[in-house]
Amino acid sequence: MAKKIKATLDRRACINQILAKRGDALIVTGLGSSCYDVGAAGDHPNTFYLWGGMGAAAMVGLGLALAQPKRQVIVITGDGEMLMGLGALATIGTQGPRNLAIVVIDNELYSETGMQPTHTSRGVDMAGIAKAAQFARSGTIYTEAQMKSWVPKLYSPAGPAFVAIKVNNTRYPMSIRLRDGAHIKNRFREALLGNAAFD
Ligand SMILES: Cc1ncc(C[n+]2csc(CCOP(=O)(O)OP(=O)(O)O)c2C)c(N)n1
Ligand SMILES: [Mg+2]
């Protein structure tokens, strides 16, 4: 196993930095912490919070990216959530949506359920898997400087892009203002499609 680099980045600071540039991008969150972090950065009708389902965030992002090729789609999820649906990376790699970026907030833990270590704590390299699955861009971030150079790439339609951000194990309050899944879905559809959402 390669020598481990200590993760120092703060998850909320990284997510705030990404979302500060969101413009009209469509954001899909994973469940648990990534969902709460994105909500805490500022609620937005163009955010689809998958706050109860696990393993589907990247696939929801792919569907959106294919249906809305002119919009940038950014999935922000956790390492545990991404590991549960790893096959999604192969499907995204073969579909090749240029407007899709997957951001994994990698604390090497299933934090919400009690801080159990995930496979990335034992060296599984998700960016390497994404690269092998033919993502146009992939990488792992440990530093502020790497964050700075990666944020514009997440908004560039030269994807698909995958980035794992190695973050420290800080736990933030587990709360979100919106809790009704049907409302979250309808609000997102209406923001995206207008009246056509209900045709
Ligand atoms: C199908 C399914 N299995 C298990 C859970 C329980 N669960 C909720 S959050 C979570 C951990 C998620 O870990 P990760 O994606 O790494 O998020 P973070 O560490 O940022 O909290 C688990 C196992 C669930 N919600 N759904
Ligand atoms: Mg995690």
mmCIF file of C-alpha atoms and ligand atoms in Angstrom:
data_model
loop_
_atom_site.group_PDB
_atom_site.id
_atom_site.type_symbol
_atom_site.label_atom_id
_atom_site.label_comp_id
_atom_site.label_asym_id
_atom_site.label_seq_id
_atom_site.Cartn_x
_atom_site.Cartn_y
_atom_site.Cartn_z
ATOM 1 C CA MET A 1 0.000 0.000 0.000
ATOM 2 C CA ALA A 2 1.299 3.500 -0.862
ATOM 3 C CA LYS A 3 2.367 5.771 2.013
ATOM 4 C CA LYS A 4 -0.622 7.743 3.284
ATOM 5 C CA ILE A 5 -0.786 11.520 3.028
ATOM 6 C CA LYS A 6 -2.597 13.168 5.952
ATOM 7 C CA ALA A 7 -5.865 14.770 4.852
ATOM 8 C CA THR A 8 -6.191 18.331 6.100
ATOM 9 C CA LEU A 9 -8.825 19.948 3.873
ATOM 10 C CA ASP A 10 -12.155 20.902 5.435
ATOM 11 C CA ARG A 11 -15.173 19.434 3.635
ATOM 12 C CA ARG A 12 -17.426 22.458 4.006
ATOM 13 C CA ALA A 13 -14.740 24.898 2.889
ATOM 14 C CA CYS A 14 -14.169 22.777 -0.239
ATOM 15 C CA ILE A 15 -17.866 22.513 -1.032
ATOM 16 C CA ASN A 16 -18.375 26.248 -0.472
ATOM 17 C CA GLN A 17 -15.504 26.939 -2.840
ATOM 18 C CA ILE A 18 -17.054 24.751 -5.542
ATOM 19 C CA LEU A 19 -20.582 26.087 -5.110
ATOM 20 C CA ALA A 20 -19.482 29.736 -5.137
ATOM 21 C CA LYS A 21 -19.084 29.284 -8.911
ATOM 22 C CA ARG A 22 -22.307 27.326 -9.480
ATOM 23 C CA GLY A 23 -24.041 29.793 -11.823
ATOM 24 C CA ASP A 24 -26.826 27.802 -13.503
ATOM 25 C CA ALA A 25 -25.174 24.409 -12.966
ATOM 26 C CA LEU A 26 -27.352 21.543 -11.767
ATOM 27 C CA ILE A 27 -26.130 20.017 -8.508
ATOM 28 C CA VAL A 28 -26.922 16.487 -7.309
ATOM 29 C CA THR A 29 -25.903 15.507 -3.790
ATOM 30 C CA GLY A 30 -25.310 12.115 -2.238
ATOM 31 C CA LEU A 31 -26.925 11.229 1.046
ATOM 32 C CA GLY A 32 -25.850 12.194 4.516
ATOM 33 C CA SER A 33 -23.000 14.582 5.051
ATOM 34 C CA SER A 34 -22.567 15.758 1.451
ATOM 35 C CA CYS A 35 -26.288 16.555 1.342
ATOM 36 C CA TYR A 36 -26.107 18.529 4.599
ATOM 37 C CA ASP A 37 -22.957 20.347 3.471
ATOM 38 C CA VAL A 38 -24.490 21.453 0.177
ATOM 39 C CA GLY A 39 -27.632 22.607 1.996
ATOM 40 C CA ALA A 40 -25.542 24.518 4.541
ATOM 41 C CA ALA A 41 -23.706 26.310 1.725
ATOM 42 C CA GLY A 42 -27.050 27.814 0.681
ATOM 43 C CA ASP A 43 -30.260 26.175 -0.483
ATOM 44 C CA HIS A 44 -30.975 26.484 -4.229
ATOM 45 C CA PRO A 45 -33.772 25.196 -6.493
ATOM 46 C CA ASN A 46 -31.135 23.796 -8.874
ATOM 47 C CA THR A 47 -29.970 21.394 -6.178
ATOM 48 C CA PHE A 48 -31.360 17.876 -6.113
ATOM 49 C CA TYR A 49 -30.739 16.432 -2.656
ATOM 50 C CA LEU A 50 -30.650 12.630 -2.613
ATOM 51 C CA TRP A 51 -30.760 12.670 1.112
ATOM 52 C CA GLY A 52 -32.034 9.170 1.834
ATOM 53 C CA GLY A 53 -30.897 6.959 -1.065
ATOM 54 C CA MET A 54 -27.419 5.483 -1.199
ATOM 55 C CA GLY A 55 -25.428 4.439 -4.260
ATOM 56 C CA ALA A 56 -27.365 6.308 -6.952
ATOM 57 C CA ALA A 57 -25.988 9.849 -7.031
ATOM 58 C CA ALA A 58 -23.594 9.370 -9.963
ATOM 59 C CA MET A 59 -26.299 7.617 -12.011
ATOM 60 C CA VAL A 60 -28.808 10.399 -11.329
ATOM 61 C CA GLY A 61 -26.112 12.818 -12.461
ATOM 62 C CA LEU A 62 -25.560 10.823 -15.655
ATOM 63 C CA GLY A 63 -29.273 10.814 -16.490
ATOM 64 C CA LEU A 64 -29.470 14.563 -15.978
ATOM 65 C CA ALA A 65 -26.316 15.248 -17.966
ATOM 66 C CA LEU A 66 -27.625 13.226 -20.925
ATOM 67 C CA ALA A 67 -31.075 14.846 -20.757
ATOM 68 C CA GLN A 68 -29.647 18.368 -20.383
ATOM 69 C CA PRO A 69 -26.514 18.439 -22.541
ATOM 70 C CA LYS A 70 -26.297 22.249 -22.409
ATOM 71 C CA ARG A 71 -26.223 22.378 -18.611
ATOM 72 C CA GLN A 72 -23.239 21.543 -16.450
ATOM 73 C CA VAL A 73 -24.089 18.814 -13.917
ATOM 74 C CA ILE A 74 -22.040 18.363 -10.764
ATOM 75 C CA VAL A 75 -22.540 15.449 -8.397
ATOM 76 C CA ILE A 76 -21.219 15.994 -4.870
ATOM 77 C CA THR A 77 -21.186 12.812 -2.832
ATOM 78 C CA GLY A 78 -19.303 10.786 -0.208
ATOM 79 C CA ASP A 79 -16.747 7.999 -0.613
ATOM 80 C CA GLY A 80 -19.068 5.422 0.977
ATOM 81 C CA GLU A 81 -21.917 6.411 -1.307
ATOM 82 C CA MET A 82 -19.714 6.310 -4.412
ATOM 83 C CA LEU A 83 -18.204 2.958 -3.434
ATOM 84 C CA MET A 84 -21.668 1.480 -3.234
ATOM 85 C CA GLY A 85 -22.341 2.234 -6.907
ATOM 86 C CA LEU A 86 -18.859 1.969 -8.419
ATOM 87 C CA GLY A 87 -20.211 0.390 -11.606
ATOM 88 C CA ALA A 88 -21.639 3.825 -12.373
ATOM 89 C CA LEU A 89 -18.130 4.977 -13.232
ATOM 90 C CA ALA A 90 -17.864 2.397 -16.000
ATOM 91 C CA THR A 91 -21.214 3.448 -17.440
ATOM 92 C CA ILE A 92 -20.309 7.141 -17.289
ATOM 93 C CA GLY A 93 -16.914 6.442 -18.848
ATOM 94 C CA THR A 94 -18.505 4.666 -21.787
ATOM 95 C CA GLN A 95 -21.311 7.240 -22.234
ATOM 96 C CA GLY A 96 -18.784 10.083 -22.003
ATOM 97 C CA PRO A 97 -21.031 13.041 -21.052
ATOM 98 C CA ARG A 98 -18.791 16.096 -21.399
ATOM 99 C CA ASN A 99 -21.020 18.131 -19.055
ATOM 100 C CA LEU A 100 -20.777 15.843 -16.011
ATOM 101 C CA ALA A 101 -18.398 16.131 -13.048
ATOM 102 C CA ILE A 102 -18.354 13.798 -10.059
ATOM 103 C CA VAL A 103 -16.908 15.163 -6.825
ATOM 104 C CA VAL A 104 -16.308 12.679 -4.008
ATOM 105 C CA ILE A 105 -15.787 14.137 -0.552
ATOM 106 C CA ASP A 106 -13.432 11.415 0.647
ATOM 107 C CA ASN A 107 -13.038 11.262 4.431
ATOM 108 C CA GLU A 108 -12.276 7.519 4.147
ATOM 109 C CA LEU A 109 -15.219 6.944 6.494
ATOM 110 C CA TYR A 110 -18.904 6.157 6.590
ATOM 111 C CA SER A 111 -19.310 9.082 8.952
ATOM 112 C CA GLU A 112 -23.069 9.256 9.396
ATOM 113 C CA THR A 113 -23.366 5.669 10.560
ATOM 114 C CA GLY A 114 -20.524 5.757 13.091
ATOM 115 C CA MET A 115 -17.193 6.548 11.399
ATOM 116 C CA GLN A 116 -16.490 3.066 10.077
ATOM 117 C CA PRO A 117 -13.485 3.075 7.670
ATOM 118 C CA THR A 118 -14.208 2.679 3.948
ATOM 119 C CA HIS A 119 -12.090 0.957 1.298
ATOM 120 C CA THR A 120 -10.349 4.233 0.422
ATOM 121 C CA SER A 121 -8.743 4.134 3.896
ATOM 122 C CA ARG A 122 -7.042 0.953 2.700
ATOM 123 C CA GLY A 123 -5.727 2.424 -0.496
ATOM 124 C CA VAL A 124 -8.537 1.960 -3.015
ATOM 125 C CA ASP A 125 -7.941 4.728 -5.573
ATOM 126 C CA MET A 126 -11.251 5.884 -6.971
ATOM 127 C CA ALA A 127 -9.664 8.470 -9.269
ATOM 128 C CA GLY A 128 -7.582 5.628 -10.717
ATOM 129 C CA ILE A 129 -10.744 3.608 -11.269
ATOM 130 C CA ALA A 130 -12.409 6.580 -12.999
ATOM 131 C CA LYS A 131 -9.379 7.039 -15.235
ATOM 132 C CA ALA A 132 -9.404 3.377 -16.177
ATOM 133 C CA ALA A 133 -13.121 3.736 -16.896
ATOM 134 C CA GLN A 134 -12.211 6.370 -19.521
ATOM 135 C CA PHE A 135 -13.135 9.584 -17.731
ATOM 136 C CA ALA A 136 -11.594 12.500 -19.645
ATOM 137 C CA ARG A 137 -10.264 13.985 -16.401
ATOM 138 C CA SER A 138 -9.655 12.476 -13.017
ATOM 139 C CA GLY A 139 -7.625 13.305 -9.946
ATOM 140 C CA THR A 140 -7.237 13.302 -6.183
ATOM 141 C CA ILE A 141 -6.956 16.549 -4.251
ATOM 142 C CA TYR A 142 -5.028 17.017 -0.996
ATOM 143 C CA THR A 143 -4.197 20.728 -1.018
ATOM 144 C CA GLU A 144 -5.741 24.173 -1.386
ATOM 145 C CA ALA A 145 -3.627 24.762 -4.483
ATOM 146 C CA GLN A 146 -5.035 21.617 -6.103
ATOM 147 C CA MET A 147 -8.548 22.757 -5.156
ATOM 148 C CA LYS A 148 -7.958 26.080 -6.847
ATOM 149 C CA SER A 149 -6.827 24.512 -10.080
ATOM 150 C CA TRP A 150 -9.606 21.877 -10.074
ATOM 151 C CA VAL A 151 -12.669 24.084 -9.462
ATOM 152 C CA PRO A 152 -12.739 25.575 -13.005
ATOM 153 C CA LYS A 153 -12.348 22.076 -14.476
ATOM 154 C CA LEU A 154 -15.547 20.999 -12.750
ATOM 155 C CA TYR A 155 -17.418 23.665 -14.725
ATOM 156 C CA SER A 156 -15.713 23.025 -18.032
ATOM 157 C CA PRO A 157 -17.647 20.963 -20.584
ATOM 158 C CA ALA A 158 -14.602 18.792 -21.275
ATOM 159 C CA GLY A 159 -15.614 15.950 -19.034
ATOM 160 C CA PRO A 160 -16.617 13.573 -17.778
ATOM 161 C CA ALA A 161 -14.526 14.616 -14.789
ATOM 162 C CA PHE A 162 -13.956 12.794 -11.521
ATOM 163 C CA VAL A 163 -12.258 14.197 -8.463
ATOM 164 C CA ALA A 164 -11.786 12.740 -4.981
ATOM 165 C CA ILE A 165 -11.151 15.419 -2.373
ATOM 166 C CA LYS A 166 -9.322 14.003 0.634
ATOM 167 C CA VAL A 167 -10.835 15.762 3.665
ATOM 168 C CA ASN A 168 -10.266 15.521 7.408
ATOM 169 C CA ASN A 169 -12.775 13.699 9.585
ATOM 170 C CA THR A 170 -14.652 16.710 10.991
ATOM 171 C CA ARG A 171 -18.358 15.973 11.496
ATOM 172 C CA TYR A 172 -20.823 18.808 11.066
ATOM 173 C CA PRO A 173 -24.459 18.990 12.222
ATOM 174 C CA MET A 174 -26.573 16.453 10.371
ATOM 175 C CA SER A 175 -29.470 18.600 9.320
ATOM 176 C CA ILE A 176 -31.237 19.857 6.233
ATOM 177 C CA ARG A 177 -34.104 22.317 5.997
ATOM 178 C CA LEU A 178 -35.954 20.367 3.286
ATOM 179 C CA ARG A 179 -37.059 16.881 4.238
ATOM 180 C CA ASP A 180 -39.873 16.056 1.838
ATOM 181 C CA GLY A 181 -38.451 14.027 -1.074
ATOM 182 C CA ALA A 182 -41.439 14.692 -3.364
ATOM 183 C CA HIS A 183 -41.131 18.434 -2.754
ATOM 184 C CA ILE A 184 -37.380 18.359 -3.457
ATOM 185 C CA LYS A 185 -38.010 16.523 -6.745
ATOM 186 C CA ASN A 186 -40.889 18.763 -7.860
ATOM 187 C CA ARG A 187 -39.040 21.945 -6.991
ATOM 188 C CA PHE A 188 -36.010 20.810 -8.977
ATOM 189 C CA ARG A 189 -38.098 19.755 -11.984
ATOM 190 C CA GLU A 190 -39.991 23.048 -12.016
ATOM 191 C CA ALA A 191 -36.789 25.101 -11.767
ATOM 192 C CA LEU A 192 -35.357 23.148 -14.689
ATOM 193 C CA LEU A 193 -38.377 22.659 -16.965
ATOM 194 C CA GLY A 194 -40.839 25.384 -15.943
ATOM 195 C CA ASN A 195 -44.463 24.529 -16.675
ATOM 196 C CA ALA A 196 -43.388 21.571 -18.785
ATOM 197 C CA ALA A 197 -42.463 19.840 -15.523
ATOM 198 C CA PHE A 198 -46.170 19.231 -14.977
ATOM 199 C CA ASP A 199 -47.306 18.434 -18.540
HETATM 200 C C1 LIG B 1 -28.816 1.326 1.061
HETATM 201 C C2 LIG B 1 -28.299 2.012 2.282
HETATM 202 N N1 LIG B 1 -27.368 1.424 3.050
HETATM 203 C C3 LIG B 1 -26.908 2.038 4.154
HETATM 204 C C4 LIG B 1 -27.401 3.263 4.515
HETATM 205 C C5 LIG B 1 -26.928 3.918 5.796
HETATM 206 N N2 LIG B 1 -26.020 5.005 5.569
HETATM 207 C C6 LIG B 1 -26.439 6.281 5.587
HETATM 208 S S1 LIG B 1 -25.211 7.381 5.381
HETATM 209 C C7 LIG B 1 -24.070 6.150 5.267
HETATM 210 C C8 LIG B 1 -22.606 6.461 5.128
HETATM 211 C C9 LIG B 1 -22.275 7.276 3.923
HETATM 212 O O1 LIG B 1 -20.882 7.405 3.844
HETATM 213 P P1 LIG B 1 -20.239 8.471 2.898
HETATM 214 O O2 LIG B 1 -20.919 8.461 1.594
HETATM 215 O O3 LIG B 1 -18.759 8.264 2.882
HETATM 216 O O4 LIG B 1 -20.624 9.845 3.596
HETATM 217 P P2 LIG B 1 -19.890 10.693 4.753
HETATM 218 O O5 LIG B 1 -18.699 9.944 5.232
HETATM 219 O O6 LIG B 1 -19.524 11.972 4.067
HETATM 220 O O7 LIG B 1 -20.922 10.892 5.803
HETATM 221 C C10 LIG B 1 -24.668 4.885 5.399
HETATM 222 C C11 LIG B 1 -23.944 3.595 5.388
HETATM 223 C C12 LIG B 1 -28.369 3.850 3.681
HETATM 224 N N3 LIG B 1 -28.874 5.062 3.948
HETATM 225 N N4 LIG B 1 -28.809 3.220 2.575
HETATM 226 MG MG MG B 2 -17.256 9.244 3.800
#
